[in-house]
mmCIF file of C-alpha atoms in Angstrom:
data_model
loop_
_atom_site.group_PDB
_atom_site.id
_atom_site.type_symbol
_atom_site.label_atom_id
_atom_site.label_comp_id
_atom_site.label_asym_id
_atom_site.label_seq_id
_atom_site.Cartn_x
_atom_site.Cartn_y
_atom_site.Cartn_z
ATOM 1 C CA UNK A 1134 0.088 -0.015 0.006
ATOM 2 C CA UNK A 1135 2.603 2.258 0.923
ATOM 3 C CA UNK A 1136 4.631 1.722 -2.258
ATOM 4 C CA UNK A 1137 1.641 2.895 -4.260
ATOM 5 C CA UNK A 1138 1.377 6.114 -1.957
ATOM 6 C CA UNK A 1139 4.971 6.816 -2.914
ATOM 7 C CA UNK A 1140 4.371 6.393 -6.522
ATOM 8 C CA UNK A 1141 2.017 9.389 -6.387
ATOM 9 C CA UNK A 1142 3.118 11.784 -3.674
ATOM 10 C CA UNK A 1143 6.330 13.758 -4.081
ATOM 11 C CA UNK A 1144 9.440 11.856 -2.362
ATOM 12 C CA UNK A 1145 11.005 15.181 -1.273
ATOM 13 C CA UNK A 1146 7.796 15.911 0.940
ATOM 14 C CA UNK A 1147 6.766 12.242 1.943
ATOM 15 C CA UNK A 1148 8.090 10.672 5.208
ATOM 16 C CA UNK A 1149 7.384 7.064 5.626
ATOM 17 C CA UNK A 1150 7.305 5.504 9.007
ATOM 18 C CA UNK A 1151 7.204 1.763 8.720
ATOM 19 C CA UNK A 1152 8.098 -1.022 11.307
ATOM 20 C CA UNK A 1153 9.553 0.248 14.596
ATOM 21 C CA UNK A 1154 9.817 3.814 13.241
ATOM 22 C CA UNK A 1155 6.012 3.894 13.344
ATOM 23 C CA UNK A 1156 5.875 4.723 17.118
ATOM 24 C CA UNK A 1157 3.934 7.284 18.911
ATOM 25 C CA UNK A 1158 6.655 10.074 19.285
ATOM 26 C CA UNK A 1159 7.744 9.753 15.721
ATOM 27 C CA UNK A 1160 4.241 9.639 14.301
ATOM 28 C CA UNK A 1161 3.149 12.698 16.345
ATOM 29 C CA UNK A 1162 6.421 14.619 15.356
ATOM 30 C CA UNK A 1163 5.779 13.937 11.600
ATOM 31 C CA UNK A 1164 2.255 14.960 11.694
ATOM 32 C CA UNK A 1165 3.379 18.672 12.986
ATOM 33 C CA UNK A 1166 4.621 19.165 9.494
ATOM 34 C CA UNK A 1167 2.199 17.269 7.451
ATOM 35 C CA UNK A 1168 -0.612 18.270 5.095
ATOM 36 C CA UNK A 1169 -1.655 14.857 4.256
ATOM 37 C CA UNK A 1170 -1.482 11.881 6.737
ATOM 38 C CA UNK A 1171 -2.095 8.307 5.630
ATOM 39 C CA UNK A 1172 -2.440 5.604 7.998
ATOM 40 C CA UNK A 1173 -2.119 1.886 6.856
ATOM 41 C CA UNK A 1174 -2.637 0.012 9.993
ATOM 42 C CA UNK A 1175 -5.340 -1.508 12.487
ATOM 43 C CA UNK A 1176 -7.875 0.830 13.912
ATOM 44 C CA UNK A 1177 -9.756 0.190 17.225
ATOM 45 C CA UNK A 1178 -13.140 1.823 17.807
ATOM 46 C CA UNK A 1179 -14.153 2.298 21.314
ATOM 47 C CA UNK A 1180 -17.941 2.318 21.806
ATOM 48 C CA UNK A 1181 -17.986 3.456 25.331
ATOM 49 C CA UNK A 1182 -15.579 6.508 24.653
ATOM 50 C CA UNK A 1183 -15.118 7.234 20.940
ATOM 51 C CA UNK A 1184 -12.178 9.704 21.619
ATOM 52 C CA UNK A 1185 -10.313 6.663 23.078
ATOM 53 C CA UNK A 1186 -10.669 5.049 19.670
ATOM 54 C CA UNK A 1187 -7.122 4.495 18.368
ATOM 55 C CA UNK A 1188 -4.923 3.329 15.595
ATOM 56 C CA UNK A 1189 -2.259 0.569 16.256
ATOM 57 C CA UNK A 1190 1.235 1.643 15.699
ATOM 58 C CA UNK A 1191 4.606 -0.372 16.053
ATOM 59 C CA UNK A 1192 4.730 -3.062 18.894
ATOM 60 C CA UNK A 1193 1.007 -2.863 19.499
ATOM 61 C CA UNK A 1194 1.320 0.725 20.907
ATOM 62 C CA UNK A 1195 -2.004 2.653 20.370
ATOM 63 C CA UNK A 1196 -2.573 6.327 19.255
ATOM 64 C CA UNK A 1197 -5.892 7.558 20.576
ATOM 65 C CA UNK A 1198 -8.046 9.999 18.679
ATOM 66 C CA UNK A 1199 -7.926 12.201 21.831
ATOM 67 C CA UNK A 1200 -3.982 12.457 21.528
ATOM 68 C CA UNK A 1201 -4.265 12.976 17.655
ATOM 69 C CA UNK A 1202 -6.719 16.050 17.584
ATOM 70 C CA UNK A 1203 -4.459 18.777 18.934
ATOM 71 C CA UNK A 1204 -1.755 17.838 16.652
ATOM 72 C CA UNK A 1205 -4.061 17.572 13.583
ATOM 73 C CA UNK A 1206 -5.435 21.047 14.381
ATOM 74 C CA UNK A 1207 -2.177 22.705 15.347
ATOM 75 C CA UNK A 1208 -0.488 21.387 12.134
ATOM 76 C CA UNK A 1209 -3.188 22.146 9.866
ATOM 77 C CA UNK A 1210 -3.252 18.597 8.408
ATOM 78 C CA UNK A 1211 -5.822 18.893 5.472
ATOM 79 C CA UNK A 1212 -6.153 15.316 4.302
ATOM 80 C CA UNK A 1213 -6.120 12.131 6.394
ATOM 81 C CA UNK A 1214 -6.564 8.781 4.862
ATOM 82 C CA UNK A 1215 -7.408 5.998 7.397
ATOM 83 C CA UNK A 1216 -6.694 2.826 5.716
ATOM 84 C CA UNK A 1217 -7.692 0.764 8.988
ATOM 85 C CA UNK A 1218 -10.525 -1.252 10.245
ATOM 86 C CA UNK A 1219 -13.569 0.531 11.440
ATOM 87 C CA UNK A 1220 -12.262 3.961 11.577
ATOM 88 C CA UNK A 1221 -15.586 5.561 10.263
ATOM 89 C CA UNK A 1222 -17.773 3.810 12.917
ATOM 90 C CA UNK A 1223 -19.734 6.403 15.102
ATOM 91 C CA UNK A 1224 -21.892 5.589 18.106
ATOM 92 C CA UNK A 1225 -24.937 6.831 16.406
ATOM 93 C CA UNK A 1226 -27.092 4.385 18.430
ATOM 94 C CA UNK A 1227 -26.321 6.116 21.517
ATOM 95 C CA UNK A 1228 -26.901 9.887 20.897
ATOM 96 C CA UNK A 1229 -28.466 10.402 17.487
ATOM 97 C CA UNK A 1230 -27.684 14.186 17.891
ATOM 98 C CA UNK A 1231 -24.009 13.881 18.532
ATOM 99 C CA UNK A 1232 -21.774 12.024 15.937
ATOM 100 C CA UNK A 1233 -18.282 11.198 17.444
ATOM 101 C CA UNK A 1234 -15.409 9.325 15.885
ATOM 102 C CA UNK A 1235 -12.512 9.793 13.578
ATOM 103 C CA UNK A 1236 -14.211 11.465 10.592
ATOM 104 C CA UNK A 1237 -16.399 14.008 12.477
ATOM 105 C CA UNK A 1238 -13.338 14.733 15.125
ATOM 106 C CA UNK A 1239 -10.817 15.331 12.287
ATOM 107 C CA UNK A 1240 -13.334 17.486 10.141
ATOM 108 C CA UNK A 1241 -14.035 19.553 13.460
ATOM 109 C CA UNK A 1242 -10.494 20.027 14.007
ATOM 110 C CA UNK A 1243 -9.809 21.435 10.483
ATOM 111 C CA UNK A 1244 -9.204 18.475 8.197
ATOM 112 C CA UNK A 1245 -11.021 18.924 4.694
ATOM 113 C CA UNK A 1246 -10.785 15.238 3.441
ATOM 114 C CA UNK A 1247 -11.141 12.071 5.414
ATOM 115 C CA UNK A 1248 -11.095 8.591 4.019
ATOM 116 C CA UNK A 1249 -12.374 5.994 6.636
ATOM 117 C CA UNK A 1250 -13.888 2.503 6.716
ATOM 118 C CA UNK A 1251 -17.111 1.299 8.356
ATOM 119 C CA UNK A 1252 -15.939 -2.395 8.755
ATOM 120 C CA UNK A 1253 -12.882 -4.588 8.930
ATOM 121 C CA UNK A 1254 -11.044 -4.490 5.690
ATOM 122 C CA UNK A 1255 -8.879 -7.136 3.803
ATOM 123 C CA UNK A 1256 -5.365 -5.866 3.501
ATOM 124 C CA UNK A 1257 -4.838 -6.912 -0.152
ATOM 125 C CA UNK A 1258 -8.160 -5.393 -1.396
ATOM 126 C CA UNK A 1259 -7.330 -1.998 0.571
ATOM 127 C CA UNK A 1260 -3.884 -2.214 -0.903
ATOM 128 C CA UNK A 1261 -5.339 -2.139 -4.276
ATOM 129 C CA UNK A 1262 -8.022 0.364 -3.533
ATOM 130 C CA UNK A 1263 -5.521 2.729 -2.083
ATOM 131 C CA UNK A 1264 -3.139 2.666 -4.961
ATOM 132 C CA UNK A 1265 -5.853 3.208 -7.560
ATOM 133 C CA UNK A 1266 -7.315 6.191 -5.381
ATOM 134 C CA UNK A 1267 -4.028 7.822 -5.095
ATOM 135 C CA UNK A 1268 -3.755 7.347 -9.113
ATOM 136 C CA UNK A 1269 -7.098 8.954 -9.671
ATOM 137 C CA UNK A 1270 -6.556 11.679 -7.213
ATOM 138 C CA UNK A 1271 -3.166 12.685 -7.963
ATOM 139 C CA UNK A 1272 -3.069 12.319 -11.877
ATOM 140 C CA UNK A 1273 -6.221 13.238 -13.062
ATOM 141 C CA UNK A 1274 -6.591 17.132 -12.935
ATOM 142 C CA UNK A 1275 -9.621 18.381 -10.961
ATOM 143 C CA UNK A 1276 -10.645 15.104 -9.377
ATOM 144 C CA UNK A 1277 -11.898 15.443 -5.778
ATOM 145 C CA UNK A 1278 -11.160 12.687 -3.173
ATOM 146 C CA UNK A 1279 -14.551 11.599 -3.398
ATOM 147 C CA UNK A 1280 -14.505 11.251 -7.116
ATOM 148 C CA UNK A 1281 -11.266 9.280 -6.894
ATOM 149 C CA UNK A 1282 -12.404 6.992 -4.196
ATOM 150 C CA UNK A 1283 -15.618 6.146 -6.460
ATOM 151 C CA UNK A 1284 -13.411 5.517 -9.383
ATOM 152 C CA UNK A 1285 -10.946 3.321 -7.468
ATOM 153 C CA UNK A 1286 -13.954 1.485 -5.939
ATOM 154 C CA UNK A 1287 -15.382 0.868 -9.458
ATOM 155 C CA UNK A 1288 -12.268 -0.322 -10.770
ATOM 156 C CA UNK A 1289 -11.510 -2.646 -8.036
ATOM 157 C CA UNK A 1290 -14.978 -4.183 -8.245
ATOM 158 C CA UNK A 1291 -14.465 -4.790 -11.968
ATOM 159 C CA UNK A 1292 -10.735 -5.695 -11.965
ATOM 160 C CA UNK A 1293 -10.119 -9.294 -13.302
ATOM 161 C CA UNK A 1294 -7.348 -11.535 -11.933
ATOM 162 C CA UNK A 1295 -5.244 -10.927 -15.202
ATOM 163 C CA UNK A 1296 -5.488 -7.137 -14.711
ATOM 164 C CA UNK A 1297 -4.420 -7.424 -11.008
ATOM 165 C CA UNK A 1298 -1.714 -9.578 -11.992
ATOM 166 C CA UNK A 1299 -0.365 -7.133 -14.560
ATOM 167 C CA UNK A 1300 -0.822 -4.072 -12.140
ATOM 168 C CA UNK A 1301 1.775 -5.583 -9.733
ATOM 169 C CA UNK A 1302 4.283 -6.216 -12.310
ATOM 170 C CA UNK A 1303 6.162 -2.966 -11.896
ATOM 171 C CA UNK A 1304 6.694 -3.814 -8.268
ATOM 172 C CA UNK A 1305 8.634 -7.049 -8.869
ATOM 173 C CA UNK A 1306 11.765 -4.939 -9.125
ATOM 174 C CA UNK A 1307 11.201 -3.514 -5.482
ATOM 175 C CA UNK A 1308 13.515 -4.439 -2.852
ATOM 176 C CA UNK A 1309 12.584 -7.514 -0.554
ATOM 177 C CA UNK A 1310 10.496 -7.951 1.355
ATOM 178 C CA UNK A 1311 7.816 -6.016 -0.997
ATOM 179 C CA UNK A 1312 9.251 -7.924 -4.342
ATOM 180 C CA UNK A 1313 8.853 -11.324 -2.336
ATOM 181 C CA UNK A 1314 5.146 -10.551 -1.181
ATOM 182 C CA UNK A 1315 4.317 -8.999 -4.859
ATOM 183 C CA UNK A 1316 5.716 -12.335 -6.403
ATOM 184 C CA UNK A 1317 3.531 -14.381 -3.860
ATOM 185 C CA UNK A 1318 0.385 -12.399 -4.774
ATOM 186 C CA UNK A 1319 0.917 -12.389 -8.538
ATOM 187 C CA UNK A 1320 1.067 -16.191 -8.179
ATOM 188 C CA UNK A 1321 -2.205 -16.252 -6.425
ATOM 189 C CA UNK A 1322 -3.869 -14.251 -9.172
ATOM 190 C CA UNK A 1323 -2.181 -16.322 -11.803
ATOM 191 C CA UNK A 1324 -3.854 -19.418 -10.454
ATOM 192 C CA UNK A 1325 -7.284 -18.069 -10.951
ATOM 193 C CA UNK A 1326 -9.243 -17.936 -14.010
ATOM 194 C CA UNK A 1327 -8.124 -14.943 -16.073
ATOM 195 C CA UNK A 1328 -11.613 -13.314 -15.997
ATOM 196 C CA UNK A 1329 -12.509 -13.826 -12.352
ATOM 197 C CA UNK A 1330 -13.099 -10.679 -10.410
ATOM 198 C CA UNK A 1331 -11.798 -11.392 -6.892
ATOM 199 C CA UNK A 1332 -12.968 -8.208 -5.393
#
């Protein structure tokens, strides 16, 4: 997923925190200078206290919504992509007049664009969706995030195993472990019927 993000975001202004680098102090420090924040991780929605909903970082450490909000507002982060499970869930069944959760809280604190999910997501499907989303958003002039997401969803729904196999080909030259993972996933698509639509 992050390889696709890197393909469409300028390298000189992009900071990737992966593995042990994706810890709370480094993530919060990086957000201080960010206009776009992309989280490819696991999300935990807290029904009892939505502001304690969190994103999972390196080593199982969590970063709560409550800790994120002041940094998002202070830094002026405009676009937040939450490629994590259940990050758009809100406790609407508790107080219908008060919608709390990641999207509303980030919007209230100055963000303009939020992409989030309502349910658990498949990692591979999410990676393809995000890759296509960035392609649509960053290479088609005048495309809004909502339009790019819709185009990416339609593309993924209709993509055949042959198409997905081909889309991964340029990543075979990536350094390991990405190249090994890409090869494994391509083999999976190769073994399917060519016109099967896996997503």
